[in-house]
Amino acid sequence: LDIIVTILNVNDNSPEFKQTNITKVVPEDTKVDETIVAREDLSASDADLDTVFYELAAVVPGTDGYFAIKGVNNPEIYLQKTLDYEKFKMATLVLYARDRPTSDTDTNTASMTINIFIEQADTRSPWFLPCTFINTDSSICISSPYTGRVNISEMSTEPLILEPGPIHAIDPDYVLNEKIVYSIVGGDPDKVFSVNADTGNLTMNKVATSPGSYVLQVMATQVNNIQRYSVVSVEIKVINKSDNPPYFEKRIYNGTAFVGLAPRSFVFQAGDPSTPLMITAADDDFPNV
């Protein structure tokens, strides 16, 4: 008598990963849809030869939605949304492997942890300081023009004093902090001014011979990448030299104000109720003003 015994496979084994922890360093400028962790590094095996189903979850708050898997049966992790080093610098993901769909209660589960560290990339051009942030995540900073003045026909040997401060730019990719150089790229056809490439100090090459204004265009450029640059306006006003302080034409002014007048009513000269009181000053450097 022949007896045939058939052994039925029972779902008594959980899926197994080759490793339960992976660490990856990802550049900030990684392209969307680019693979972050390859499928072969994430695939789990099942001793029961069941089809393995995968699910990916983000652990760190604020990092959800940036990374995803290719499919429920394909655990390859890819970038789903553009990274920003200023928003977060690392993410922890947990990949689950199940031998049944998630809706099935009779399932065995395994998990592995993927730690992803974001590496800052050279993504932003220099900022001139001071500047004002115009968005909530402080990723865009707008600078104001610089202003200064020089005396006509007078040569200054010191760096010019500017408002709101000296010319200065920084690399907003703070970790990289690339070296920045300065140059004048417009607004000075007579080469009256020059800018120190390393410090940004603005000095004079020769005197300005006529009153008016120079509106210089000063560029800040990263040494490692000339495509990373910013330009700011620097207005230098050429004025007549002032040797004398202004003075009032009278030492004492006397006026008369009447009771009951409305606000902003005229005060009249004392002894002459028909002539408004005028307080005037003069400056010997500007006799015609």
PDB file of C-alpha atoms in Angstrom:
ATOM      1  CA  LEU A   1       0.000   0.000   0.000  1.00  0.00           C
ATOM      2  CA  ASP A   2       1.482   3.365  -1.111  1.00  0.00           C
ATOM      3  CA  ILE A   3       0.753   6.335   1.144  1.00  0.00           C
ATOM      4  CA  ILE A   4       1.302   9.840  -0.326  1.00  0.00           C
ATOM      5  CA  VAL A   5       1.869  12.621   2.248  1.00  0.00           C
ATOM      6  CA  THR A   6       1.514  16.228   1.047  1.00  0.00           C
ATOM      7  CA  ILE A   7       3.092  18.898   3.279  1.00  0.00           C
ATOM      8  CA  LEU A   8       1.271  22.226   3.097  1.00  0.00           C
ATOM      9  CA  ASN A   9       3.250  25.425   3.504  1.00  0.00           C
ATOM     10  CA  VAL A  10       2.145  27.469   6.507  1.00  0.00           C
ATOM     11  CA  ASN A  11       2.777  31.190   6.744  1.00  0.00           C
ATOM     12  CA  ASP A  12       5.070  30.941   9.750  1.00  0.00           C
ATOM     13  CA  ASN A  13       8.053  33.023   8.622  1.00  0.00           C
ATOM     14  CA  SER A  14       8.409  36.796   8.561  1.00  0.00           C
ATOM     15  CA  PRO A  15      10.150  38.589   5.692  1.00  0.00           C
ATOM     16  CA  GLU A  16      13.838  39.303   6.280  1.00  0.00           C
ATOM     17  CA  PHE A  17      15.943  42.241   5.176  1.00  0.00           C
ATOM     18  CA  LYS A  18      19.640  41.859   4.397  1.00  0.00           C
ATOM     19  CA  GLN A  19      20.283  44.647   6.910  1.00  0.00           C
ATOM     20  CA  THR A  20      18.027  46.496   9.301  1.00  0.00           C
ATOM     21  CA  ASN A  21      19.723  49.912   9.182  1.00  0.00           C
ATOM     22  CA  ILE A  22      21.037  51.968   6.257  1.00  0.00           C
ATOM     23  CA  THR A  23      22.563  55.468   6.225  1.00  0.00           C
ATOM     24  CA  LYS A  24      22.707  57.623   3.099  1.00  0.00           C
ATOM     25  CA  VAL A  25      24.096  61.114   2.444  1.00  0.00           C
ATOM     26  CA  VAL A  26      22.004  62.982  -0.130  1.00  0.00           C
ATOM     27  CA  PRO A  27      23.037  66.306  -1.748  1.00  0.00           C
ATOM     28  CA  GLU A  28      20.502  69.098  -1.346  1.00  0.00           C
ATOM     29  CA  ASP A  29      20.334  69.658  -5.128  1.00  0.00           C
ATOM     30  CA  THR A  30      19.381  66.049  -5.941  1.00  0.00           C
ATOM     31  CA  LYS A  31      16.840  66.004  -8.767  1.00  0.00           C
ATOM     32  CA  VAL A  32      13.236  65.004  -8.151  1.00  0.00           C
ATOM     33  CA  ASP A  33      12.545  61.356  -9.162  1.00  0.00           C
ATOM     34  CA  GLU A  34      16.209  60.417  -8.676  1.00  0.00           C
ATOM     35  CA  THR A  35      16.852  57.127  -6.851  1.00  0.00           C
ATOM     36  CA  ILE A  36      18.015  57.557  -3.243  1.00  0.00           C
ATOM     37  CA  VAL A  37      18.341  53.895  -2.191  1.00  0.00           C
ATOM     38  CA  ALA A  38      18.487  51.096  -4.764  1.00  0.00           C
ATOM     39  CA  ARG A  39      15.974  48.246  -4.810  1.00  0.00           C
ATOM     40  CA  GLU A  40      18.597  45.577  -4.180  1.00  0.00           C
ATOM     41  CA  ASP A  41      19.585  47.238  -0.899  1.00  0.00           C
ATOM     42  CA  LEU A  42      15.995  47.258   0.337  1.00  0.00           C
ATOM     43  CA  SER A  43      14.442  44.016  -0.924  1.00  0.00           C
ATOM     44  CA  ALA A  44      13.334  41.499   1.686  1.00  0.00           C
ATOM     45  CA  SER A  45      13.134  37.731   1.272  1.00  0.00           C
ATOM     46  CA  ASP A  46      10.452  35.398   2.611  1.00  0.00           C
ATOM     47  CA  ALA A  47      11.180  31.776   3.496  1.00  0.00           C
ATOM     48  CA  ASP A  48       7.525  30.941   2.767  1.00  0.00           C
ATOM     49  CA  LEU A  49       8.079  32.249  -0.793  1.00  0.00           C
ATOM     50  CA  ASP A  50       5.234  34.725  -0.357  1.00  0.00           C
ATOM     51  CA  THR A  51       5.042  37.967  -2.343  1.00  0.00           C
ATOM     52  CA  VAL A  52       6.406  40.786  -0.185  1.00  0.00           C
ATOM     53  CA  PHE A  53       4.460  44.045   0.182  1.00  0.00           C
ATOM     54  CA  TYR A  54       6.243  47.255   1.194  1.00  0.00           C
ATOM     55  CA  GLU A  55       5.253  50.465   2.971  1.00  0.00           C
ATOM     56  CA  LEU A  56       7.416  53.532   3.723  1.00  0.00           C
ATOM     57  CA  ALA A  57       6.862  55.927   6.646  1.00  0.00           C
ATOM     58  CA  ALA A  58       8.667  59.102   7.720  1.00  0.00           C
ATOM     59  CA  VAL A  59       9.569  59.451  11.396  1.00  0.00           C
ATOM     60  CA  VAL A  60      10.932  63.024  11.673  1.00  0.00           C
ATOM     61  CA  PRO A  61       8.173  65.698  11.645  1.00  0.00           C
ATOM     62  CA  GLY A  62       8.217  67.906   8.571  1.00  0.00           C
ATOM     63  CA  THR A  63       9.891  65.328   6.322  1.00  0.00           C
ATOM     64  CA  ASP A  64       6.796  63.502   5.126  1.00  0.00           C
ATOM     65  CA  GLY A  65       6.241  63.537   1.366  1.00  0.00           C
ATOM     66  CA  TYR A  66       9.875  64.034   0.333  1.00  0.00           C
ATOM     67  CA  PHE A  67      10.691  60.350  -0.154  1.00  0.00           C
ATOM     68  CA  ALA A  68       8.603  57.497  -1.583  1.00  0.00           C
ATOM     69  CA  ILE A  69       8.926  53.944  -2.872  1.00  0.00           C
ATOM     70  CA  LYS A  70       8.384  52.968  -6.495  1.00  0.00           C
ATOM     71  CA  GLY A  71       5.497  50.638  -5.747  1.00  0.00           C
ATOM     72  CA  VAL A  72       3.898  48.319  -3.236  1.00  0.00           C
ATOM     73  CA  ASN A  73       6.112  45.482  -4.499  1.00  0.00           C
ATOM     74  CA  ASN A  74       9.126  47.640  -5.367  1.00  0.00           C
ATOM     75  CA  PRO A  75      10.914  49.151  -2.333  1.00  0.00           C
ATOM     76  CA  GLU A  76      13.307  51.395  -4.317  1.00  0.00           C
ATOM     77  CA  ILE A  77      13.282  54.823  -2.604  1.00  0.00           C
ATOM     78  CA  TYR A  78      13.286  57.939  -4.779  1.00  0.00           C
ATOM     79  CA  LEU A  79      13.071  61.700  -4.172  1.00  0.00           C
ATOM     80  CA  GLN A  80       9.505  62.928  -4.527  1.00  0.00           C
ATOM     81  CA  LYS A  81       9.955  66.640  -3.605  1.00  0.00           C
ATOM     82  CA  THR A  82      12.825  69.143  -3.861  1.00  0.00           C
ATOM     83  CA  LEU A  83      15.059  69.209  -0.779  1.00  0.00           C
ATOM     84  CA  ASP A  84      15.867  72.357   1.204  1.00  0.00           C
ATOM     85  CA  TYR A  85      18.760  72.234   3.671  1.00  0.00           C
ATOM     86  CA  GLU A  86      17.265  75.147   5.629  1.00  0.00           C
ATOM     87  CA  LYS A  87      14.059  73.176   6.320  1.00  0.00           C
ATOM     88  CA  PHE A  88      15.631  69.958   7.593  1.00  0.00           C
ATOM     89  CA  LYS A  89      19.069  68.386   7.632  1.00  0.00           C
ATOM     90  CA  MET A  90      18.203  64.731   8.191  1.00  0.00           C
ATOM     91  CA  ALA A  91      15.285  62.359   7.800  1.00  0.00           C
ATOM     92  CA  THR A  92      14.568  58.953   9.296  1.00  0.00           C
ATOM     93  CA  LEU A  93      12.439  56.548   7.282  1.00  0.00           C
ATOM     94  CA  VAL A  94      11.053  53.160   8.255  1.00  0.00           C
ATOM     95  CA  LEU A  95      10.437  50.583   5.529  1.00  0.00           C
ATOM     96  CA  TYR A  96       7.939  47.837   6.394  1.00  0.00           C
ATOM     97  CA  ALA A  97       7.869  44.469   4.608  1.00  0.00           C
ATOM     98  CA  ARG A  98       4.787  42.262   4.930  1.00  0.00           C
ATOM     99  CA  ASP A  99       3.960  38.848   3.472  1.00  0.00           C
ATOM    100  CA  ARG A 100       0.307  39.787   3.016  1.00  0.00           C
ATOM    101  CA  PRO A 101      -1.429  42.990   1.889  1.00  0.00           C
ATOM    102  CA  THR A 102      -1.914  45.499   4.709  1.00  0.00           C
ATOM    103  CA  SER A 103      -5.640  44.721   4.839  1.00  0.00           C
ATOM    104  CA  ASP A 104      -4.936  41.070   5.728  1.00  0.00           C
ATOM    105  CA  THR A 105      -4.810  40.353   9.463  1.00  0.00           C
ATOM    106  CA  ASP A 106      -2.798  37.120   9.049  1.00  0.00           C
ATOM    107  CA  THR A 107       0.465  38.794   8.157  1.00  0.00           C
ATOM    108  CA  ASN A 108       4.075  38.780   9.312  1.00  0.00           C
ATOM    109  CA  THR A 109       6.017  42.056   9.275  1.00  0.00           C
ATOM    110  CA  ALA A 110       9.648  43.113   9.267  1.00  0.00           C
ATOM    111  CA  SER A 111      11.093  46.612   9.274  1.00  0.00           C
ATOM    112  CA  MET A 112      14.311  48.439   8.533  1.00  0.00           C
ATOM    113  CA  THR A 113      15.441  52.005   9.264  1.00  0.00           C
ATOM    114  CA  ILE A 114      16.900  54.368   6.650  1.00  0.00           C
ATOM    115  CA  ASN A 115      18.734  57.444   7.962  1.00  0.00           C
ATOM    116  CA  ILE A 116      19.162  60.157   5.336  1.00  0.00           C
ATOM    117  CA  PHE A 117      21.506  63.101   5.945  1.00  0.00           C
ATOM    118  CA  ILE A 118      21.057  66.150   3.703  1.00  0.00           C
ATOM    119  CA  GLU A 119      24.299  67.665   2.407  1.00  0.00           C
ATOM    120  CA  GLN A 120      24.094  71.395   1.683  1.00  0.00           C
ATOM    121  CA  ALA A 121      24.683  72.253  -1.978  1.00  0.00           C
ATOM    122  CA  ASP A 122      25.719  75.478  -3.672  1.00  0.00           C
ATOM    123  CA  THR A 123      22.222  76.547  -4.686  1.00  0.00           C
ATOM    124  CA  ARG A 124      22.030  80.278  -3.880  1.00  0.00           C
ATOM    125  CA  SER A 125      23.784  83.421  -5.070  1.00  0.00           C
ATOM    126  CA  PRO A 126      25.416  85.894  -2.633  1.00  0.00           C
ATOM    127  CA  TRP A 127      23.334  88.287  -0.534  1.00  0.00           C
ATOM    128  CA  PHE A 128      24.411  91.904  -0.009  1.00  0.00           C
ATOM    129  CA  LEU A 129      23.943  93.016   3.599  1.00  0.00           C
ATOM    130  CA  PRO A 130      21.882  94.339   5.180  1.00  0.00           C
ATOM    131  CA  CYS A 131      18.954  92.656   3.482  1.00  0.00           C
ATOM    132  CA  THR A 132      15.312  91.964   4.250  1.00  0.00           C
ATOM    133  CA  PHE A 133      13.648  88.544   4.118  1.00  0.00           C
ATOM    134  CA  ILE A 134      10.473  88.538   2.047  1.00  0.00           C
ATOM    135  CA  ASN A 135       9.203  85.024   2.753  1.00  0.00           C
ATOM    136  CA  THR A 136       8.502  82.969   5.851  1.00  0.00           C
ATOM    137  CA  ASP A 137      11.227  80.361   5.327  1.00  0.00           C
ATOM    138  CA  SER A 138      13.966  83.033   4.996  1.00  0.00           C
ATOM    139  CA  SER A 139      15.156  81.756   1.637  1.00  0.00           C
ATOM    140  CA  ILE A 140      14.967  85.101  -0.230  1.00  0.00           C
ATOM    141  CA  CYS A 141      16.649  88.252   1.103  1.00  0.00           C
ATOM    142  CA  ILE A 142      16.405  91.569  -0.764  1.00  0.00           C
ATOM    143  CA  SER A 143      19.112  94.202  -0.257  1.00  0.00           C
ATOM    144  CA  SER A 144      18.770  97.988  -0.563  1.00  0.00           C
ATOM    145  CA  PRO A 145      21.086 100.257  -2.592  1.00  0.00           C
ATOM    146  CA  TYR A 146      24.150 101.763  -0.940  1.00  0.00           C
ATOM    147  CA  THR A 147      24.643 105.535  -0.940  1.00  0.00           C
ATOM    148  CA  GLY A 148      27.578 107.866  -0.274  1.00  0.00           C
ATOM    149  CA  ARG A 149      29.030 111.220  -1.246  1.00  0.00           C
ATOM    150  CA  VAL A 150      32.328 112.847  -2.178  1.00  0.00           C
ATOM    151  CA  ASN A 151      33.413 116.473  -2.497  1.00  0.00           C
ATOM    152  CA  ILE A 152      33.941 117.847  -5.969  1.00  0.00           C
ATOM    153  CA  SER A 153      37.615 118.176  -7.031  1.00  0.00           C
ATOM    154  CA  GLU A 154      38.769 116.516  -3.812  1.00  0.00           C
ATOM    155  CA  MET A 155      40.590 113.201  -3.643  1.00  0.00           C
ATOM    156  CA  SER A 156      39.741 110.872  -0.776  1.00  0.00           C
ATOM    157  CA  THR A 157      42.488 108.416   0.183  1.00  0.00           C
ATOM    158  CA  GLU A 158      40.341 106.430   2.640  1.00  0.00           C
ATOM    159  CA  PRO A 159      37.533 103.959   1.843  1.00  0.00           C
ATOM    160  CA  LEU A 160      34.308 105.865   1.279  1.00  0.00           C
ATOM    161  CA  ILE A 161      31.715 105.887   4.045  1.00  0.00           C
ATOM    162  CA  LEU A 162      28.441 104.429   2.753  1.00  0.00           C
ATOM    163  CA  GLU A 163      24.912 104.037   4.046  1.00  0.00           C
ATOM    164  CA  PRO A 164      23.510 101.777   5.403  1.00  0.00           C
ATOM    165  CA  GLY A 165      27.039 100.365   5.798  1.00  0.00           C
ATOM    166  CA  PRO A 166      30.104  99.148   3.891  1.00  0.00           C
ATOM    167  CA  ILE A 167      29.662  96.946   0.823  1.00  0.00           C
ATOM    168  CA  HIS A 168      29.511  93.388   2.091  1.00  0.00           C
ATOM    169  CA  ALA A 169      28.025  90.162   0.729  1.00  0.00           C
ATOM    170  CA  ILE A 170      27.781  86.649   2.149  1.00  0.00           C
ATOM    171  CA  ASP A 171      27.206  83.171   0.772  1.00  0.00           C
ATOM    172  CA  PRO A 172      23.728  82.174   2.069  1.00  0.00           C
ATOM    173  CA  ASP A 173      24.769  78.517   1.771  1.00  0.00           C
ATOM    174  CA  TYR A 174      26.259  78.953   5.239  1.00  0.00           C
ATOM    175  CA  VAL A 175      27.930  75.566   5.579  1.00  0.00           C
ATOM    176  CA  LEU A 176      29.834  76.004   2.313  1.00  0.00           C
ATOM    177  CA  ASN A 177      30.552  79.728   2.881  1.00  0.00           C
ATOM    178  CA  GLU A 178      32.339  80.135  -0.452  1.00  0.00           C
ATOM    179  CA  LYS A 179      34.800  83.012  -0.924  1.00  0.00           C
ATOM    180  CA  ILE A 180      33.276  86.105  -2.579  1.00  0.00           C
ATOM    181  CA  VAL A 181      35.044  88.748  -4.704  1.00  0.00           C
ATOM    182  CA  TYR A 182      33.778  92.206  -5.698  1.00  0.00           C
ATOM    183  CA  SER A 183      34.018  94.234  -8.908  1.00  0.00           C
ATOM    184  CA  ILE A 184      32.461  97.323 -10.504  1.00  0.00           C
ATOM    185  CA  VAL A 185      30.599  96.273 -13.645  1.00  0.00           C
ATOM    186  CA  GLY A 186      28.848  99.522 -14.625  1.00  0.00           C
ATOM    187  CA  GLY A 187      28.117 103.166 -13.899  1.00  0.00           C
ATOM    188  CA  ASP A 188      31.707 104.442 -13.816  1.00  0.00           C
ATOM    189  CA  PRO A 189      32.848 105.177 -17.384  1.00  0.00           C
ATOM    190  CA  ASP A 190      35.565 107.599 -16.181  1.00  0.00           C
ATOM    191  CA  LYS A 191      37.059 105.040 -13.745  1.00  0.00           C
ATOM    192  CA  VAL A 192      36.780 107.463 -10.839  1.00  0.00           C
ATOM    193  CA  PHE A 193      36.167 104.640  -8.338  1.00  0.00           C
ATOM    194  CA  SER A 194      37.512 101.179  -7.615  1.00  0.00           C
ATOM    195  CA  VAL A 195      36.403  98.416  -5.280  1.00  0.00           C
ATOM    196  CA  ASN A 196      38.713  96.104  -3.362  1.00  0.00           C
ATOM    197  CA  ALA A 197      38.097  92.605  -4.699  1.00  0.00           C
ATOM    198  CA  ASP A 198      38.469  90.965  -1.288  1.00  0.00           C
ATOM    199  CA  THR A 199      37.005  93.477   1.178  1.00  0.00           C
ATOM    200  CA  GLY A 200      34.458  95.398  -0.920  1.00  0.00           C
ATOM    201  CA  ASN A 201      35.890  98.753   0.234  1.00  0.00           C
ATOM    202  CA  LEU A 202      35.106 101.501  -2.279  1.00  0.00           C
ATOM    203  CA  THR A 203      37.902 104.030  -2.947  1.00  0.00           C
ATOM    204  CA  MET A 204      38.697 106.826  -5.431  1.00  0.00           C
ATOM    205  CA  ASN A 205      41.153 106.579  -8.321  1.00  0.00           C
ATOM    206  CA  LYS A 206      40.924 110.293  -9.131  1.00  0.00           C
ATOM    207  CA  VAL A 207      38.863 113.363  -8.330  1.00  0.00           C
ATOM    208  CA  ALA A 208      35.317 113.935  -9.571  1.00  0.00           C
ATOM    209  CA  THR A 209      35.325 117.160 -11.579  1.00  0.00           C
ATOM    210  CA  SER A 210      31.621 117.935 -11.924  1.00  0.00           C
ATOM    211  CA  PRO A 211      28.628 117.826  -9.580  1.00  0.00           C
ATOM    212  CA  GLY A 212      26.068 115.082 -10.008  1.00  0.00           C
ATOM    213  CA  SER A 213      25.834 111.385  -9.169  1.00  0.00           C
ATOM    214  CA  TYR A 214      27.532 108.146 -10.092  1.00  0.00           C
ATOM    215  CA  VAL A 215      25.293 105.086  -9.923  1.00  0.00           C
ATOM    216  CA  LEU A 216      27.742 102.209  -9.748  1.00  0.00           C
ATOM    217  CA  GLN A 217      26.819  98.586 -10.342  1.00  0.00           C
ATOM    218  CA  VAL A 218      28.868  96.421  -7.967  1.00  0.00           C
ATOM    219  CA  MET A 219      28.904  92.666  -8.446  1.00  0.00           C
ATOM    220  CA  ALA A 220      29.653  90.030  -5.811  1.00  0.00           C
ATOM    221  CA  THR A 221      30.759  86.703  -7.311  1.00  0.00           C
ATOM    222  CA  GLN A 222      31.640  83.347  -5.780  1.00  0.00           C
ATOM    223  CA  VAL A 223      35.216  82.381  -6.612  1.00  0.00           C
ATOM    224  CA  ASN A 224      34.305  78.724  -7.175  1.00  0.00           C
ATOM    225  CA  ASN A 225      31.399  79.483  -9.528  1.00  0.00           C
ATOM    226  CA  ILE A 226      31.031  82.731 -11.486  1.00  0.00           C
ATOM    227  CA  GLN A 227      27.406  81.824 -12.212  1.00  0.00           C
ATOM    228  CA  ARG A 228      26.665  82.505  -8.543  1.00  0.00           C
ATOM    229  CA  TYR A 229      26.614  86.316  -8.464  1.00  0.00           C
ATOM    230  CA  SER A 230      24.538  89.298  -7.329  1.00  0.00           C
ATOM    231  CA  VAL A 231      24.582  92.975  -8.352  1.00  0.00           C
ATOM    232  CA  VAL A 232      23.770  95.986  -6.176  1.00  0.00           C
ATOM    233  CA  SER A 233      23.520  99.725  -6.912  1.00  0.00           C
ATOM    234  CA  VAL A 234      25.870 102.175  -5.186  1.00  0.00           C
ATOM    235  CA  GLU A 235      24.964 105.855  -5.660  1.00  0.00           C
ATOM    236  CA  ILE A 236      27.795 108.316  -5.009  1.00  0.00           C
ATOM    237  CA  LYS A 237      26.752 111.977  -4.989  1.00  0.00           C
ATOM    238  CA  VAL A 238      29.369 114.576  -5.952  1.00  0.00           C
ATOM    239  CA  ILE A 239      28.784 117.736  -3.914  1.00  0.00           C
ATOM    240  CA  ASN A 240      30.488 121.064  -3.308  1.00  0.00           C
ATOM    241  CA  LYS A 241      32.817 120.986  -0.357  1.00  0.00           C
ATOM    242  CA  SER A 242      31.276 122.361   2.837  1.00  0.00           C
ATOM    243  CA  ASP A 243      33.779 124.301   4.969  1.00  0.00           C
ATOM    244  CA  ASN A 244      31.269 126.333   6.961  1.00  0.00           C
ATOM    245  CA  PRO A 245      28.318 125.332   9.135  1.00  0.00           C
ATOM    246  CA  PRO A 246      24.901 126.865   8.478  1.00  0.00           C
ATOM    247  CA  TYR A 247      23.782 129.729  10.716  1.00  0.00           C
ATOM    248  CA  PHE A 248      20.515 131.502  11.540  1.00  0.00           C
ATOM    249  CA  GLU A 249      20.236 135.018  10.115  1.00  0.00           C
ATOM    250  CA  LYS A 250      18.932 136.334  13.450  1.00  0.00           C
ATOM    251  CA  ARG A 251      19.930 135.401  16.956  1.00  0.00           C
ATOM    252  CA  ILE A 252      16.393 135.838  18.332  1.00  0.00           C
ATOM    253  CA  TYR A 253      13.055 135.591  16.497  1.00  0.00           C
ATOM    254  CA  ASN A 254       9.946 137.150  18.077  1.00  0.00           C
ATOM    255  CA  GLY A 255       6.427 136.191  17.076  1.00  0.00           C
ATOM    256  CA  THR A 256       2.812 136.654  18.065  1.00  0.00           C
ATOM    257  CA  ALA A 257       0.169 133.923  18.359  1.00  0.00           C
ATOM    258  CA  PHE A 258      -3.514 134.754  18.883  1.00  0.00           C
ATOM    259  CA  VAL A 259      -5.729 132.938  21.347  1.00  0.00           C
ATOM    260  CA  GLY A 260      -8.295 130.582  19.867  1.00  0.00           C
ATOM    261  CA  LEU A 261      -6.543 129.949  16.543  1.00  0.00           C
ATOM    262  CA  ALA A 262      -6.955 126.504  14.976  1.00  0.00           C
ATOM    263  CA  PRO A 263      -3.998 124.088  14.909  1.00  0.00           C
ATOM    264  CA  ARG A 264      -1.478 124.747  12.101  1.00  0.00           C
ATOM    265  CA  SER A 265      -2.384 128.446  11.983  1.00  0.00           C
ATOM    266  CA  PHE A 266       0.414 130.937  11.258  1.00  0.00           C
ATOM    267  CA  VAL A 267       2.497 132.607  13.937  1.00  0.00           C
ATOM    268  CA  PHE A 268       2.983 136.268  12.931  1.00  0.00           C
ATOM    269  CA  GLN A 269       5.943 138.554  13.335  1.00  0.00           C
ATOM    270  CA  ALA A 270       5.845 140.578  16.552  1.00  0.00           C
ATOM    271  CA  GLY A 271       4.565 144.055  15.763  1.00  0.00           C
ATOM    272  CA  ASP A 272       3.369 143.039  12.272  1.00  0.00           C
ATOM    273  CA  PRO A 273       0.203 140.894  12.551  1.00  0.00           C
ATOM    274  CA  SER A 274      -0.109 140.614   8.760  1.00  0.00           C
ATOM    275  CA  THR A 275       3.298 138.977   8.097  1.00  0.00           C
ATOM    276  CA  PRO A 276       3.957 135.323   9.028  1.00  0.00           C
ATOM    277  CA  LEU A 277       7.053 134.711  11.110  1.00  0.00           C
ATOM    278  CA  MET A 278       9.877 133.267   8.966  1.00  0.00           C
ATOM    279  CA  ILE A 279      12.886 131.519  10.517  1.00  0.00           C
ATOM    280  CA  THR A 280      15.698 131.347   7.969  1.00  0.00           C
ATOM    281  CA  ALA A 281      19.234 129.994   7.912  1.00  0.00           C
ATOM    282  CA  ALA A 282      22.153 130.599   5.544  1.00  0.00           C
ATOM    283  CA  ASP A 283      25.359 128.790   4.572  1.00  0.00           C
ATOM    284  CA  ASP A 284      28.390 130.606   3.144  1.00  0.00           C
ATOM    285  CA  ASP A 285      29.283 127.508   1.095  1.00  0.00           C
ATOM    286  CA  PHE A 286      25.979 127.779  -0.739  1.00  0.00           C
ATOM    287  CA  PRO A 287      25.298 131.519  -1.101  1.00  0.00           C
ATOM    288  CA  ASN A 288      22.664 131.110  -3.804  1.00  0.00           C
ATOM    289  CA  VAL A 289      20.479 128.596  -1.959  1.00  0.00           C
TER     290      VAL A 289
END
